[in-house]
PDB file of C-alpha atoms in Angstrom:
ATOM      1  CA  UNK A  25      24.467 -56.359  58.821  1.00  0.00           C
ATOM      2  CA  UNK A  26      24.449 -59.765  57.233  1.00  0.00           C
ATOM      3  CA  UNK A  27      26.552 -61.436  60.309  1.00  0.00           C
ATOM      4  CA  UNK A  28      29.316 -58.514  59.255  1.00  0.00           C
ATOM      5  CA  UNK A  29      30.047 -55.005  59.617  1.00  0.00           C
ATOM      6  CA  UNK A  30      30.144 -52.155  56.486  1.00  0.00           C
ATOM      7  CA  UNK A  31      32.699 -50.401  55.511  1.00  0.00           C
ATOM      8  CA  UNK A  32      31.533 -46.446  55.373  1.00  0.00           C
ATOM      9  CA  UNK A  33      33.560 -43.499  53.952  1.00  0.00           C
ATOM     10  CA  UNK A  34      31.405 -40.345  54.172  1.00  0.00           C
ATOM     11  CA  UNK A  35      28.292 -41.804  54.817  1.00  0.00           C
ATOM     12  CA  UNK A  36      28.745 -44.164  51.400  1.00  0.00           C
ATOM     13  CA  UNK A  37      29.204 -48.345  52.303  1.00  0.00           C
ATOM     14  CA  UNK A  38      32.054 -49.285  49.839  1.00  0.00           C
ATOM     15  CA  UNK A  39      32.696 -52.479  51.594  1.00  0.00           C
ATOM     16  CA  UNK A  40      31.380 -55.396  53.672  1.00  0.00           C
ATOM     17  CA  UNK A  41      32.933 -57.881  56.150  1.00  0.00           C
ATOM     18  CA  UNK A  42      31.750 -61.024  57.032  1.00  0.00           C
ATOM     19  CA  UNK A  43      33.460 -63.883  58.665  1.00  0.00           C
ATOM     20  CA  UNK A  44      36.923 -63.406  57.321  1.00  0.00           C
ATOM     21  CA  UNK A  45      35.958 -62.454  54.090  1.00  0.00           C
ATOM     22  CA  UNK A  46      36.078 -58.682  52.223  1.00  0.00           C
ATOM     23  CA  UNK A  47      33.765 -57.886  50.058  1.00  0.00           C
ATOM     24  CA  UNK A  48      33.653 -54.773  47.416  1.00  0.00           C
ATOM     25  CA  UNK A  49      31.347 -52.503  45.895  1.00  0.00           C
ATOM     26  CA  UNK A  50      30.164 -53.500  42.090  1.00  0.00           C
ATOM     27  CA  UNK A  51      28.333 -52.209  39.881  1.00  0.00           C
ATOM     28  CA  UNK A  52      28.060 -51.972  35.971  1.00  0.00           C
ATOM     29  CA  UNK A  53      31.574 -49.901  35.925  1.00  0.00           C
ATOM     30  CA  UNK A  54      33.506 -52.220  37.036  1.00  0.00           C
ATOM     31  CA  UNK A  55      32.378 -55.427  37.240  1.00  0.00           C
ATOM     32  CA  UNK A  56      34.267 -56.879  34.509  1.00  0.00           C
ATOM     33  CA  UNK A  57      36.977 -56.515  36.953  1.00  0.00           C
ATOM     34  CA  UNK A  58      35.495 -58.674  39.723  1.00  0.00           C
ATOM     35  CA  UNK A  59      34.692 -61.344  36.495  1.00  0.00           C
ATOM     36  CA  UNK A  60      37.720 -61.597  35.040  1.00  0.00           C
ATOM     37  CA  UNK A  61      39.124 -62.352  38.608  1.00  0.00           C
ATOM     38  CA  UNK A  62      36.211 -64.735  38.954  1.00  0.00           C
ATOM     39  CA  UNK A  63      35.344 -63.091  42.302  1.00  0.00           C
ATOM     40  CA  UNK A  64      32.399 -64.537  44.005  1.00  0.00           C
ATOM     41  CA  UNK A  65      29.451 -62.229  44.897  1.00  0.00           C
ATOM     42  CA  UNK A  66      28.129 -61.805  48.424  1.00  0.00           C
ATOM     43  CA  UNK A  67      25.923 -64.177  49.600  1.00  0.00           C
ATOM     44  CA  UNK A  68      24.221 -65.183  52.884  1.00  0.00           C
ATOM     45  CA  UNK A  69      21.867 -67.429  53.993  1.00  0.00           C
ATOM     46  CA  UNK A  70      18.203 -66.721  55.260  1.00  0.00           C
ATOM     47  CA  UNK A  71      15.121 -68.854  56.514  1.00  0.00           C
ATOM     48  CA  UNK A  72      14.112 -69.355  52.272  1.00  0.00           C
ATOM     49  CA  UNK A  73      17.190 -70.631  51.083  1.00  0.00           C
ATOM     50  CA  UNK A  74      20.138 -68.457  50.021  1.00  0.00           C
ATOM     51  CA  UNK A  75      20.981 -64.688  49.057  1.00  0.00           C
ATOM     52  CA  UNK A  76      23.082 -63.519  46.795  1.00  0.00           C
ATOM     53  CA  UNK A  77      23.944 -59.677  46.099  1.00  0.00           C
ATOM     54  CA  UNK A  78      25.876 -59.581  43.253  1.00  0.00           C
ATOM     55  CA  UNK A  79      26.602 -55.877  44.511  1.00  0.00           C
ATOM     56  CA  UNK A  80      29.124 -56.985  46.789  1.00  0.00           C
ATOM     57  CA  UNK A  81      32.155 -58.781  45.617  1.00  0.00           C
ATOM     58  CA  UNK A  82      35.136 -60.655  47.224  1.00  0.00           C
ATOM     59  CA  UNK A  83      38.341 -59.266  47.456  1.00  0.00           C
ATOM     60  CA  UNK A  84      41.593 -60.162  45.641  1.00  0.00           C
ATOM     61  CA  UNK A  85      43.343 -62.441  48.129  1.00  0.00           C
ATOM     62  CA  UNK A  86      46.374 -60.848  46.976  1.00  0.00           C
ATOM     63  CA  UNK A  87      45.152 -57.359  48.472  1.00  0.00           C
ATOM     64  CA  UNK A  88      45.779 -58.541  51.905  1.00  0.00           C
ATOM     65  CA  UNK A  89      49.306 -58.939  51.234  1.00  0.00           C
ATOM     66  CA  UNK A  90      49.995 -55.643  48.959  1.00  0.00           C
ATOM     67  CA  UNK A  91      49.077 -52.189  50.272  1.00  0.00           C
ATOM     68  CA  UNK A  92      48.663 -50.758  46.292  1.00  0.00           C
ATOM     69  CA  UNK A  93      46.870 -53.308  45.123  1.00  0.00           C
ATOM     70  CA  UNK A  94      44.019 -53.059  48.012  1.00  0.00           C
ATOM     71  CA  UNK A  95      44.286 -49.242  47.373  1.00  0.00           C
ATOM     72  CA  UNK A  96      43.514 -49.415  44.172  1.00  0.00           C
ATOM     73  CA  UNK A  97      40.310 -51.904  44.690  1.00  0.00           C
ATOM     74  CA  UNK A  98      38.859 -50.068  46.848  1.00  0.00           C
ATOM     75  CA  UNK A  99      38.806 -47.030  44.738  1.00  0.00           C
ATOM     76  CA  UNK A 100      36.596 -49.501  42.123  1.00  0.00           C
ATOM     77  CA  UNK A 101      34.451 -49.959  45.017  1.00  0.00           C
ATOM     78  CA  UNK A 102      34.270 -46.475  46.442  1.00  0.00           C
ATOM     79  CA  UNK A 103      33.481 -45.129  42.633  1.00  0.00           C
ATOM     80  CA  UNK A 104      30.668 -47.553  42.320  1.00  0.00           C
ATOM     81  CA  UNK A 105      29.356 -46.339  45.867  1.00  0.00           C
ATOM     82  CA  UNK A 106      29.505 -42.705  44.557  1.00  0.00           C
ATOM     83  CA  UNK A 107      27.473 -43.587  40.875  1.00  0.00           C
ATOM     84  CA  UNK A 108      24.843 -45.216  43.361  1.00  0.00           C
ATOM     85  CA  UNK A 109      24.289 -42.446  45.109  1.00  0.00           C
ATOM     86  CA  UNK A 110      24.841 -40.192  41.972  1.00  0.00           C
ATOM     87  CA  UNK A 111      22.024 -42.388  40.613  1.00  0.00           C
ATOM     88  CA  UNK A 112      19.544 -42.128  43.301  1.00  0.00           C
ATOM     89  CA  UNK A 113      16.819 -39.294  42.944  1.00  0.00           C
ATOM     90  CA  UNK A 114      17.223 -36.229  45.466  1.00  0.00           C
ATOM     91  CA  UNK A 115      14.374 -36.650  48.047  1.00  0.00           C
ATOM     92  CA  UNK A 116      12.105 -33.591  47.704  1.00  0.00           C
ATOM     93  CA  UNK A 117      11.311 -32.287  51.098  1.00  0.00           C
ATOM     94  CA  UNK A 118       7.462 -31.533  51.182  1.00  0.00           C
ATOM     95  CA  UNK A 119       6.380 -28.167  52.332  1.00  0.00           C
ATOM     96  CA  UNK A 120       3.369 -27.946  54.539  1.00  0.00           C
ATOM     97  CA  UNK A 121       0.950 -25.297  53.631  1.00  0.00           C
ATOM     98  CA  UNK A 122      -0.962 -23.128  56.211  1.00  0.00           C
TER      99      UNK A 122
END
């Protein structure tokens, strides 16, 4: 995925790596805390120029170094996975009739 590998907790991507970077799930909720941290948003290059999905965010460097403080990121990021999916609308199976 992207030149990385996601980060999955019940079936939900909270997370991305790529290269030696982390990147978070943000959304709405909580992306004032990603801006006021001035984290950069997840971007990769493609044939067309460059990507950007502001849906991933980087990590606090500081959350390699402090168990809590990663804890308590990716709990942001795992809440904004769980609103996305809260979001999405149920698929309706279709029922063949006979």
């Amino acid at each position: 995925m992207f030149g990385g590998a996601g980060l999955f907790r019940d079936g939900l991507m909270f997370a991305l790596v790529a290269g030696d970077d982390l990147f978070l799930k943000a959304d709405a909720e909580n992306a004032a805390a990603f801006e006021a941290e001035q984290l950069a948003a997840f971007s990769y290059s493609t044939k067309t120029g460059t990507h950007t999905l502001t849906s991933y965010r980087r990590a606090p460097e500081r959350c390699f170094d402090d168990e809590r403080e990663m804890t308590g990121w990716c709990r942001l990021a795992w809440g904004a996975a769980l609103r996305q999916k809260a979001a999405k609308p149920k698929s309706r199976k279709k029922v063949l009739k006979r």
